[in-house]
């Protein structure tokens, strides 16, 4: 009631708050990163300064990756943007495959998983431990499918224009270690932090304590980039600490470097669990919320159970099989090597999932907020 | 050559989509429609079995099961008075002309329905309602009521292809109108030119120097809900115009049931200028639609202030006595 009185009595303040909201452009951090990388590259002499404002603006404002990446570098994008491209059938086919899979990831996987994640994260105390764990898993699936889906759609749309963007994801949940995970997750951000923060801090050309400090700083800054909230810093810290722990125990057990399948498999399970635990901090509103989720997850009994529809299980199975099949491959290249029958079977399956099983509850792209 | 290849593939996708529509309609549509567009199946059933359909919102129902002696809805009370006709209702909270329209469009040609009564709620024409946060969910329901291939509707809903504006954007538009739009209604004179200035000036000082905040809050709601002048550019009026056209095309008698508003409270809290504005809007709607051959039942001042269930909010939730008055007025028209 008081809020309403305030709003009614002070409409101008309401207008100002709204004006502030609308004056922050979507995806501001992504093109800030692009602009910063250009500035650093010019400063360090790695890149010749662009003297034409329209050409620089075209680089910053190039639309497909604008709001959620991949974060492009000037030398990679500018050489393509300012070249004449003839429409090629191959580009049309590759772009279609990337976008089709991207839409499948976003609309079928992320948007459906997001419904369940939202239920559990909104009121974790209402659910039994098993359901909370399932909800945590659903958020892990949501954020991966959502973000990689966007990247694939951006890549596909860009290929139609003849411009190839860098890969941003390579089946990260099949990583055997946290260090491998970061070579496969949000690759453009990882390489940005490596080039513009980790290496300037001294990289690995310093003593062990300083190197460990550098690693931690990179992960903490990466967490902080996602938002001014301690939960993001905790998320970054978990990754940083596990990264270091893996490094210091590598002489005893090297999950990602092992040639033994079982060790890689165990490493994969361990990494998947760790990453999903860290996602709780990423998703939680604050530490108290994260604590409630963890407490609910270990609670053996609860009143509510997460009921997942059969068709959601179906699309999740399609997603898992696709992810395993695409290990170290990209969907357009993978399908390009198959015969027409298999290709069209895959297209039909993906179209069927998109047309019939897409989630209809609105879930904006998770990374639009960053 | 390459264009031919692309064309063949696009045709293949269209064939796949067509087949998927058959599968989706057969196995998934009913469940989804029950969840996302709950009133359509009811409307289609009523179209076969009713002579009169009452389109209403929350005002149709009783919201006070404890104190209401009889909880029969307005449509139920109408039905009781015309036993020779079958009356059905399609009622859902927060529905307005923009949602009734796609539903009315779905009444099959040559159905049994000869008359429809459409609730005309003055508040649904104000900025707060037009830019309400509820609108996104309502527009999604309207999409499910549209006459399109089910799989296409599902895909459009998944792509958020409906009036899917963010709450911030809706809020922004509302504030903008409250702040900038000057209230102009014929020759009427207003003490304050905008809703913003009117709200700011509406104060209830107490003897101890503080303010009667509950009273001020309620007065604010009255100003925000009724301090506007309807004209033919109002988006809801445009929806109502389309309803008129649709009924004319389907040869269905149309009755607009202008709901009662708490003019007594509006007068005591905000004053005569606000009540004059409400009456001005009533006159506009009654005259405008009478000119278009529509019967408009004028209930605006028909229900006494004490017969409103919500005494600290601007709603059209009436107790039994209030609902009975509205129903009696409608039944009177239907008898002829």
XYZ file of C-alpha atoms in Angstrom:
706
model
C 0.000 0.000 0.000
C 2.778 2.416 0.986
C 4.573 1.640 -2.254
C 1.475 2.520 -4.205
C 1.074 5.788 -2.386
C 4.701 6.588 -3.087
C 4.290 5.723 -6.745
C 1.127 7.726 -7.072
C 2.479 10.722 -5.218
C 5.850 10.688 -6.911
C 5.295 9.650 -10.503
C 8.427 11.506 -11.565
C 10.563 9.168 -9.450
C 8.831 6.241 -11.115
C 9.733 7.740 -14.469
C 13.371 8.202 -13.449
C 13.653 4.588 -12.271
C 12.190 3.423 -15.556
C 14.423 5.745 -17.533
C 17.490 4.282 -15.775
C 16.252 0.780 -16.602
C 15.780 1.619 -20.275
C 19.013 3.559 -20.615
C 21.113 0.423 -19.933
C 21.383 -1.343 -23.270
C 20.958 -5.112 -23.513
C 24.262 -6.995 -23.591
C 26.281 -3.960 -22.555
C 29.017 -6.108 -21.021
C 29.526 -8.089 -24.216
C 30.346 -5.150 -26.398
C 32.247 -3.533 -23.572
C 34.479 -6.618 -23.679
C 34.821 -6.297 -27.451
C 35.684 -2.610 -27.195
C 38.165 -3.256 -24.393
C 39.947 -6.005 -26.306
C 40.294 -3.683 -29.288
C 41.620 -0.884 -27.076
C 44.158 -3.182 -25.370
C 45.263 -4.659 -28.694
C 45.857 -1.194 -30.120
C 47.640 -0.076 -26.929
C 49.989 -3.064 -26.960
C 50.603 -2.658 -30.691
C 48.968 -5.950 -31.636
C 46.327 -4.180 -33.685
C 46.508 -1.185 -35.980
C 44.086 1.500 -34.861
C 40.950 1.750 -36.966
C 40.625 5.363 -38.080
C 37.174 5.039 -39.589
C 34.430 5.484 -36.998
C 31.772 3.682 -39.103
C 34.054 0.641 -39.465
C 34.780 0.573 -35.732
C 31.068 0.996 -34.981
C 30.260 -1.853 -37.378
C 32.629 -4.089 -35.395
C 31.119 -3.174 -32.030
C 27.532 -3.240 -33.233
C 27.710 -6.353 -35.411
C 24.345 -7.747 -34.389
C 24.386 -11.588 -34.141
C 26.726 -11.837 -31.129
C 25.772 -8.428 -29.754
C 23.715 -9.369 -26.719
C 25.236 -12.614 -25.454
C 28.413 -13.343 -27.361
C 30.565 -14.991 -28.516
C 32.914 -12.122 -27.652
C 34.741 -11.389 -30.879
C 38.160 -9.814 -31.433
C 38.659 -7.006 -33.901
C 41.214 -8.784 -36.070
C 38.936 -11.821 -36.473
C 35.722 -9.970 -37.179
C 36.923 -6.914 -39.081
C 38.676 -8.954 -41.752
C 35.349 -10.661 -42.458
C 32.928 -7.759 -42.009
C 34.670 -5.557 -44.524
C 34.919 -8.213 -47.227
C 32.358 -8.795 -49.936
C 30.527 -12.118 -49.457
C 28.719 -13.980 -52.184
C 25.710 -15.961 -50.930
C 26.798 -19.604 -50.850
C 24.585 -22.645 -50.526
C 27.087 -24.187 -48.123
C 26.731 -21.194 -45.810
C 22.965 -21.448 -46.026
C 23.092 -25.154 -45.099
C 25.615 -24.697 -42.271
C 23.749 -21.710 -40.877
C 20.471 -23.597 -40.988
C 21.963 -26.558 -39.094
C 23.484 -24.319 -36.432
C 20.312 -22.316 -35.940
C 18.101 -25.382 -35.948
C 20.167 -26.958 -33.189
C 20.420 -23.620 -31.374
C 16.634 -23.202 -31.395
C 16.244 -26.788 -30.221
C 18.592 -26.112 -27.298
C 16.911 -22.861 -26.316
C 13.242 -23.624 -26.953
C 13.028 -27.317 -26.105
C 15.748 -27.871 -23.559
C 16.442 -24.582 -21.776
C 12.859 -23.336 -21.631
C 11.488 -26.653 -20.368
C 14.303 -27.241 -17.890
C 13.874 -23.640 -16.734
C 10.285 -24.307 -15.650
C 11.430 -27.022 -13.254
C 14.457 -25.074 -12.052
C 12.223 -22.082 -11.312
C 9.822 -24.213 -9.284
C 12.561 -25.601 -7.088
C 14.589 -22.403 -6.706
C 11.477 -20.363 -5.886
C 10.473 -22.550 -2.927
C 13.169 -25.177 -2.290
C 11.826 -25.960 1.176
C 8.616 -27.299 -0.364
C 10.381 -30.129 -2.172
C 11.923 -33.426 -1.156
C 15.715 -33.720 -1.409
C 15.618 -35.753 -4.619
C 13.412 -33.180 -6.305
C 15.685 -30.337 -5.219
C 18.680 -32.180 -6.682
C 16.706 -32.653 -9.881
C 15.851 -28.941 -9.885
C 19.552 -28.085 -9.451
C 20.364 -30.352 -12.372
C 17.633 -28.715 -14.419
C 19.224 -25.308 -13.856
C 22.579 -26.700 -14.996
C 20.894 -27.965 -18.151
C 18.965 -24.727 -18.602
C 21.955 -22.416 -18.464
C 24.044 -24.574 -20.790
C 21.275 -25.065 -23.366
C 20.206 -21.428 -23.114
C 23.649 -19.915 -23.539
C 25.065 -22.363 -26.078
C 21.735 -22.204 -27.938
C 22.120 -18.443 -28.272
C 25.724 -18.796 -29.447
C 24.722 -21.327 -32.112
C 21.851 -19.149 -33.342
C 24.258 -16.182 -33.523
C 26.825 -18.279 -35.387
C 24.205 -19.619 -37.786
C 22.723 -16.186 -38.527
C 26.227 -14.836 -39.033
C 27.216 -17.614 -41.422
C 24.244 -16.680 -43.598
C 25.941 -13.306 -43.926
C 29.222 -15.065 -44.758
C 30.832 -14.234 -41.413
C 32.157 -17.004 -39.199
C 32.096 -16.381 -35.453
C 34.316 -18.280 -33.041
C 32.942 -21.330 -31.218
C 31.767 -20.566 -27.705
C 30.942 -24.052 -26.382
C 32.302 -27.539 -26.993
C 30.250 -30.038 -24.951
C 31.481 -28.652 -21.604
C 29.542 -31.152 -19.483
C 31.651 -33.943 -20.956
C 34.789 -32.435 -19.419
C 36.847 -34.645 -17.137
C 38.173 -31.737 -15.052
C 37.360 -28.137 -14.167
C 40.319 -26.899 -16.230
C 38.972 -28.817 -19.226
C 35.496 -27.436 -18.490
C 36.811 -23.900 -18.907
C 38.371 -24.825 -22.244
C 34.881 -25.855 -23.385
C 32.543 -23.389 -21.604
C 32.124 -19.783 -22.766
C 35.363 -20.133 -24.673
C 35.386 -16.537 -25.892
C 35.209 -15.197 -22.329
C 37.856 -17.616 -21.053
C 40.257 -16.608 -23.814
C 39.470 -12.921 -23.165
C 40.369 -13.271 -19.492
C 43.456 -15.264 -20.399
C 44.736 -12.640 -22.864
C 43.757 -9.477 -21.035
C 43.960 -10.414 -17.354
C 45.809 -13.674 -16.703
C 48.795 -12.999 -18.968
C 49.220 -9.346 -17.907
C 49.206 -10.573 -14.281
C 52.184 -12.762 -15.163
C 50.373 -15.896 -16.273
C 52.341 -19.038 -15.450
C 55.707 -17.338 -15.860
C 55.839 -16.596 -12.123
C 56.305 -18.568 -8.921
C 53.704 -21.108 -7.821
C 52.060 -18.888 -5.133
C 51.775 -15.950 -7.518
C 50.442 -18.217 -10.270
C 47.790 -19.588 -7.898
C 46.927 -16.011 -6.963
C 46.592 -15.101 -10.658
C 44.248 -18.037 -11.253
C 42.091 -17.083 -8.302
C 41.942 -13.446 -9.395
C 40.817 -14.457 -12.887
C 38.016 -16.626 -11.539
C 36.907 -14.052 -8.979
C 36.821 -11.291 -11.597
C 34.957 -13.632 -13.919
C 32.396 -14.169 -11.170
C 32.164 -10.467 -10.416
C 31.594 -9.712 -14.123
C 28.296 -11.570 -13.877
C 26.947 -9.181 -11.282
C 27.656 -7.205 -8.142
C 26.558 -9.976 -5.824
C 28.605 -12.139 -3.448
C 26.960 -15.234 -4.905
C 28.716 -14.686 -8.245
C 32.016 -14.232 -6.447
C 31.370 -17.502 -4.566
C 30.655 -19.167 -7.898
C 33.955 -17.898 -9.287
C 35.791 -18.894 -6.086
C 34.483 -22.469 -6.234
C 35.771 -22.815 -9.786
C 39.093 -21.178 -8.908
C 39.699 -23.349 -5.850
C 38.739 -26.606 -7.591
C 40.900 -25.614 -10.550
C 43.880 -25.179 -8.233
C 43.059 -28.334 -6.262
C 43.037 -30.329 -9.488
C 46.333 -28.802 -10.537
C 48.098 -29.592 -7.275
C 46.825 -33.187 -7.221
C 47.526 -33.808 -10.887
C 50.684 -35.797 -10.145
C 48.495 -38.281 -8.209
C 45.504 -38.367 -10.495
C 45.043 -36.567 -13.797
C 41.432 -36.938 -14.865
C 41.496 -35.007 -18.127
C 44.964 -36.175 -19.197
C 44.319 -39.850 -18.512
C 44.071 -42.329 -21.353
C 42.030 -44.696 -19.182
C 38.356 -44.286 -20.014
C 37.168 -45.117 -16.497
C 39.320 -42.384 -14.937
C 38.049 -39.846 -17.464
C 34.512 -41.024 -16.742
C 34.955 -40.629 -12.968
C 36.540 -37.223 -13.603
C 33.550 -36.303 -15.749
C 31.084 -37.218 -13.009
C 33.094 -35.308 -10.422
C 33.345 -32.228 -12.632
C 29.650 -32.336 -13.489
C 28.712 -32.484 -9.792
C 31.091 -29.654 -8.859
C 29.895 -27.439 -11.681
C 26.278 -28.021 -10.739
C 26.945 -27.249 -7.081
C 28.561 -23.992 -8.164
C 25.523 -23.164 -10.330
C 23.424 -22.969 -7.159
C 25.371 -19.854 -6.155
C 24.998 -18.509 -9.671
C 21.210 -18.957 -9.582
C 20.566 -18.033 -5.945
C 19.488 -14.504 -5.019
C 21.824 -14.433 -2.020
C 23.786 -16.708 0.319
C 20.739 -17.390 2.453
C 18.848 -18.592 -0.601
C 21.759 -20.852 -1.632
C 21.889 -22.251 1.906
C 18.171 -23.022 1.793
C 18.607 -24.853 -1.503
C 21.491 -26.962 -0.167
C 19.627 -27.731 3.054
C 16.574 -28.794 1.071
C 18.732 -30.929 -1.225
C 20.025 -33.078 1.640
C 16.649 -33.335 3.308
C 15.440 -36.926 2.808
C 11.730 -36.173 2.895
C 9.578 -33.325 1.712
C 6.031 -32.628 0.777
C 6.507 -31.802 -2.878
C 7.849 -33.882 -5.708
C 8.958 -32.547 -9.048
C 6.859 -34.283 -11.651
C 8.599 -34.230 -14.985
C 6.413 -34.926 -18.008
C 7.235 -37.859 -20.280
C 7.822 -35.690 -23.311
C 10.314 -33.589 -21.336
C 12.252 -36.769 -20.588
C 12.107 -37.520 -24.300
C 13.633 -34.193 -25.352
C 16.227 -34.470 -22.578
C 17.278 -37.874 -23.912
C 17.557 -36.402 -27.421
C 19.676 -33.601 -25.933
C 22.003 -35.959 -24.033
C 22.475 -38.215 -27.068
C 23.154 -35.177 -29.242
C 25.689 -33.803 -26.771
C 27.551 -37.126 -26.611
C 27.487 -37.483 -30.412
C 28.861 -33.961 -30.801
C 31.845 -34.462 -28.484
C 34.593 -32.311 -30.058
C 32.423 -31.649 -33.100
C 30.110 -28.889 -34.237
C 26.629 -29.773 -35.456
C 27.031 -28.289 -38.956
C 30.308 -30.118 -39.644
C 28.994 -33.309 -38.045
C 25.844 -33.393 -40.179
C 27.750 -32.289 -43.277
C 29.573 -35.625 -43.281
C 26.363 -37.700 -43.074
C 24.231 -38.874 -45.973
C 21.014 -37.096 -46.876
C 18.752 -39.655 -45.171
C 20.452 -39.312 -41.789
C 20.618 -35.536 -42.170
C 16.905 -35.238 -42.827
C 16.067 -37.676 -40.060
C 17.970 -35.420 -37.671
C 16.320 -32.286 -39.100
C 12.889 -33.913 -38.763
C 13.579 -34.945 -35.180
C 14.786 -31.459 -34.230
C 11.876 -29.792 -36.035
C 9.435 -32.161 -34.314
C 10.894 -31.250 -30.921
C 10.822 -27.509 -31.688
C 7.307 -27.514 -33.128
C 5.710 -29.764 -30.545
C 7.757 -29.699 -27.355
C 9.075 -26.146 -27.006
C 8.411 -24.565 -23.645
C 5.711 -21.903 -23.796
C 6.579 -20.145 -20.538
C 8.635 -17.058 -21.229
C 12.304 -17.427 -20.226
C 14.476 -14.622 -21.582
C 18.037 -15.674 -22.440
C 19.838 -15.978 -19.099
C 22.855 -14.007 -20.334
C 20.731 -11.064 -21.486
C 21.015 -9.771 -17.936
C 24.797 -9.564 -18.079
C 20.328 -24.380 -59.243
C 21.055 -23.470 -55.628
C 17.781 -21.589 -55.326
C 16.023 -24.715 -56.564
C 17.789 -26.777 -53.870
C 16.773 -24.291 -51.214
C 13.174 -24.241 -52.474
C 12.954 -28.059 -52.368
C 14.217 -28.051 -48.803
C 11.795 -25.361 -47.731
C 8.950 -27.395 -49.227
C 10.223 -30.454 -47.326
C 10.170 -28.440 -44.085
C 6.618 -27.280 -44.843
C 5.530 -30.904 -45.382
C 7.185 -31.914 -42.091
C 5.447 -29.005 -40.314
C 2.080 -30.008 -41.772
C 2.543 -33.603 -40.582
C 3.642 -32.411 -37.162
C 0.459 -30.360 -36.877
C -1.612 -33.522 -37.315
C 0.371 -35.360 -34.647
C 0.306 -32.399 -32.275
C -3.427 -31.824 -32.696
C -4.158 -35.512 -32.138
C -2.002 -36.131 -29.070
C -1.002 -32.887 -27.326
C -3.343 -30.015 -28.165
C -6.224 -30.717 -25.799
C -4.015 -30.841 -22.734
C -2.191 -27.683 -23.721
C -5.406 -25.815 -24.528
C -6.917 -26.761 -21.179
C -3.887 -25.198 -19.488
C -3.197 -22.175 -21.686
C -6.599 -21.242 -23.118
C -9.055 -22.520 -20.548
C -12.209 -20.865 -21.879
C -12.163 -21.947 -25.520
C -13.476 -25.467 -25.123
C -16.169 -24.205 -22.786
C -17.213 -21.606 -25.352
C -17.368 -24.221 -28.132
C -19.539 -26.448 -25.930
C -21.840 -23.551 -25.038
C -22.124 -22.568 -28.689
C -23.981 -25.821 -29.318
C -26.187 -25.716 -26.261
C -26.958 -22.095 -25.364
C -29.149 -19.319 -26.740
C -27.371 -16.605 -24.800
C -23.731 -16.399 -23.686
C -22.616 -13.973 -20.998
C -18.981 -12.860 -21.358
C -17.733 -11.646 -18.032
C -14.819 -11.222 -15.682
C -14.489 -11.456 -11.922
C -17.541 -9.238 -11.403
C -19.712 -12.159 -12.484
C -18.781 -14.196 -9.415
C -19.240 -13.880 -5.681
C -16.055 -13.023 -3.821
C -17.451 -13.186 -0.333
C -18.661 -16.720 0.383
C -18.952 -15.915 4.095
C -21.205 -12.849 4.013
C -22.900 -13.338 0.683
C -26.265 -14.944 1.405
C -26.495 -16.333 -2.137
C -23.402 -16.864 -4.245
C -25.111 -17.211 -7.630
C -23.267 -15.399 -10.400
C -24.761 -12.549 -12.433
C -25.137 -14.890 -15.412
C -26.818 -17.458 -13.161
C -29.254 -14.836 -11.888
C -30.036 -13.788 -15.458
C -30.647 -17.430 -16.439
C -33.083 -17.848 -13.554
C -35.217 -15.011 -14.904
C -35.538 -16.240 -18.473
C -36.299 -19.950 -18.148
C -37.317 -20.303 -21.790
C -33.759 -19.576 -22.915
C -30.522 -21.402 -22.127
C -27.931 -18.999 -20.754
C -24.261 -19.918 -20.438
C -21.284 -17.896 -19.330
C -17.625 -17.530 -20.226
C -16.097 -15.771 -17.255
C -12.490 -15.374 -16.310
C -10.695 -12.980 -13.991
C -9.297 -9.835 -15.645
C -10.760 -10.565 -19.075
C -11.658 -7.550 -21.163
C -12.807 -6.683 -24.671
C -9.391 -7.552 -26.131
C -9.758 -11.131 -24.886
C -13.491 -11.474 -25.514
C -12.870 -10.566 -29.158
C -10.859 -13.676 -30.217
C -13.302 -15.812 -28.219
C -16.323 -14.278 -29.948
C -14.594 -14.845 -33.274
C -14.503 -18.561 -32.422
C -18.296 -18.873 -32.043
C -19.056 -21.106 -35.017
C -21.142 -19.776 -37.896
C -24.740 -20.991 -37.576
C -24.358 -21.909 -33.906
C -27.336 -21.929 -31.544
C -26.193 -18.688 -29.931
C -28.479 -15.797 -30.820
C -27.430 -13.228 -28.227
C -24.256 -12.398 -26.370
C -23.884 -10.119 -23.399
C -20.437 -8.579 -23.164
C -19.352 -7.061 -19.870
C -18.233 -3.485 -20.285
C -16.093 -2.517 -17.350
C -15.172 1.164 -17.300
C -11.897 0.463 -15.528
C -10.672 -1.786 -18.358
C -10.437 1.334 -20.506
C -8.017 3.142 -18.188
C -4.228 3.288 -18.521
C -3.598 1.086 -15.482
C -5.595 -1.715 -17.025
C -4.395 -1.215 -20.596
C -0.776 -1.350 -19.388
C -1.371 -3.884 -16.636
C 1.281 -6.511 -15.946
C -1.480 -9.106 -16.350
C -1.732 -8.191 -20.010
C 1.163 -10.436 -21.076
C -0.537 -13.538 -19.673
C -3.891 -12.451 -21.106
C -2.433 -11.844 -24.548
C -0.926 -15.312 -24.453
C -4.383 -16.706 -23.758
C -5.754 -14.616 -26.641
C -3.198 -16.289 -28.900
C -4.542 -19.697 -27.869
C -8.053 -18.511 -28.741
C -7.054 -17.544 -32.287
C -8.209 -19.683 -35.177
C -4.854 -21.050 -36.371
C -3.167 -24.428 -36.710
C -2.502 -25.742 -33.173
C 1.178 -26.453 -33.804
C 1.570 -22.920 -35.161
C -0.071 -21.467 -32.047
C 2.264 -23.562 -29.894
C 5.301 -22.393 -31.844
C 4.204 -18.752 -31.652
C 3.692 -19.092 -27.892
C 7.161 -20.675 -27.552
C 8.674 -17.790 -29.522
C 6.723 -15.347 -27.319
C 5.052 -14.061 -30.474
C 2.216 -12.161 -28.825
C 1.953 -8.806 -27.082
C 4.758 -9.829 -24.823
C 6.019 -6.560 -23.451
C 8.077 -6.618 -20.268
C 6.520 -5.378 -17.012
C 9.087 -2.542 -17.006
C 7.974 -1.404 -20.449
C 4.307 -1.571 -19.485
C 5.030 0.338 -16.289
C 6.962 2.929 -18.273
C 4.068 3.483 -20.684
C 1.619 3.775 -17.820
C 3.741 6.329 -15.923
C 4.259 8.275 -19.114
C 0.519 8.617 -19.664
C -0.195 9.405 -16.032
C 2.436 12.121 -16.150
C 1.930 13.595 -19.612
C -1.617 12.988 -20.806
C -3.876 15.937 -20.162
C -7.408 15.004 -19.165
C -9.797 16.513 -21.689
C -13.480 15.635 -21.630
C -15.791 17.950 -23.571
C -16.623 21.073 -21.651
C -15.817 19.565 -18.249
C -13.303 21.434 -16.127
C -10.806 19.595 -13.946
C -8.837 20.913 -11.009
C -5.694 19.106 -12.138
C -4.560 18.480 -15.710
C -2.991 15.021 -15.268
C -3.342 11.956 -13.069
C 0.046 12.763 -11.564
C -0.960 16.257 -10.434
C -4.371 15.025 -9.294
C -2.821 12.277 -7.143
C -0.268 14.659 -5.687
C -2.978 17.103 -4.668
C -5.312 14.533 -3.139
C -4.407 14.649 0.555
C -6.117 13.740 3.829
C -4.416 15.600 6.670
C -5.126 14.532 10.247
C -5.240 16.739 13.324
C -1.829 15.514 14.524
C -0.163 16.771 11.348
C 0.151 13.338 9.748
C -1.966 12.006 6.932
C -4.707 9.401 6.718
C -2.676 7.108 4.475
C -5.245 4.323 3.885
C -7.718 6.950 2.710
C -5.129 8.602 0.520
C -4.175 5.269 -0.986
C -7.780 4.525 -1.872
C -8.267 8.015 -3.322
C -5.138 7.475 -5.436
C -6.660 4.290 -6.806
C -9.865 6.082 -7.689
C -8.006 8.822 -9.537
C -5.830 6.318 -11.408
C -8.810 4.134 -12.258
C -11.280 6.772 -13.468
C -9.453 10.004 -14.322
C -9.444 9.512 -18.054
C -11.696 10.372 -20.960
C -12.753 7.649 -23.382
C -12.606 8.295 -27.080
C -12.727 6.179 -30.196
C -8.911 5.875 -30.205
C -8.911 3.959 -26.927
C -7.535 0.454 -27.701
C -10.368 -1.190 -25.784
C -12.944 0.812 -27.718
C -11.310 -0.468 -30.906
C -11.693 -4.027 -29.585
C -15.338 -3.318 -28.762
C -15.819 -1.930 -32.276
C -14.450 -5.183 -33.695
C -16.821 -7.152 -31.467
C -19.699 -5.135 -32.921
C -18.533 -5.932 -36.471
C -18.049 -9.611 -35.645
C -21.527 -9.968 -34.162
C -23.043 -8.136 -37.088
C -21.323 -10.536 -39.494
C -22.518 -13.541 -37.497
C -26.007 -12.113 -37.032
C -25.737 -12.347 -33.248
C -27.542 -9.813 -31.048
C -25.018 -7.901 -28.994
C -25.626 -6.350 -25.603
C -22.982 -4.382 -23.726
C -23.437 -4.588 -19.990
C -21.830 -1.462 -18.531
C -20.932 -2.383 -14.974
C -21.672 -0.344 -11.893
C -18.813 1.598 -10.314
C -18.636 2.935 -6.803
C -19.502 6.526 -7.652
C -20.482 7.230 -4.037
C -16.952 6.516 -2.799
C -15.443 8.327 -5.772
C -17.474 11.375 -4.811
C -16.686 11.256 -1.102
C -12.978 10.545 -1.556
C -12.013 12.548 -4.627
C -14.999 14.754 -5.375
C -17.477 15.723 -8.024
C -14.997 16.279 -10.902
C -14.097 12.582 -10.869
C -17.725 11.491 -10.809
C -18.473 13.908 -13.661
C -15.699 12.252 -15.622
C -17.137 8.798 -14.948
C -20.519 10.013 -16.139
C -18.940 11.598 -19.199
C -17.338 8.258 -20.100
C -20.635 6.482 -19.509
C -22.394 8.886 -21.864
C -19.724 8.447 -24.501
C -19.977 4.641 -24.444
C -23.770 4.500 -24.306
C -24.252 7.010 -27.133
C -21.397 5.695 -29.267
C -22.637 2.109 -29.242
C -26.316 2.964 -29.454
C -25.440 4.762 -32.693
C -23.892 1.469 -33.810
C -27.098 -0.413 -33.076
C -25.906 -2.056 -29.877
C -27.992 -2.234 -26.730
C -26.021 -0.829 -23.808
C -27.307 -1.569 -20.300
C -26.307 1.332 -18.093
C -25.570 0.156 -14.556
C -22.966 2.783 -13.722
C -24.734 4.252 -10.707
C -27.009 1.271 -10.122
C -25.278 -0.297 -7.125
C -24.976 1.441 -3.761
C -21.513 1.876 -2.202
C -22.226 -0.599 0.600
C -22.933 -3.385 -1.916
C -19.332 -3.531 -3.088
C -17.405 -6.378 -1.460
C -14.063 -4.550 -1.677
C -14.317 -1.404 0.375
C -10.606 -0.525 0.199
C -9.966 -1.125 -3.482
C -11.516 -0.179 -6.802
C -13.242 -3.331 -8.031
C -16.575 -4.393 -9.453
C -17.016 -7.245 -6.972
C -20.620 -6.942 -5.809
C -22.463 -8.724 -3.071
C -25.660 -10.631 -3.869
C -27.778 -7.479 -3.851
C -25.414 -5.781 -6.284
C -25.229 -8.761 -8.627
C -29.006 -9.101 -8.535
C -29.471 -5.474 -9.628
C -27.128 -5.974 -12.583
C -28.799 -9.281 -13.481
C -32.293 -7.784 -13.241
C -31.355 -4.978 -15.613
C -29.927 -7.469 -18.115
C -32.909 -9.818 -17.808
C -35.268 -6.920 -18.391
C -33.591 -6.221 -21.726
C -33.491 -9.904 -22.680
C -37.197 -10.369 -22.073
C -37.983 -8.127 -25.027
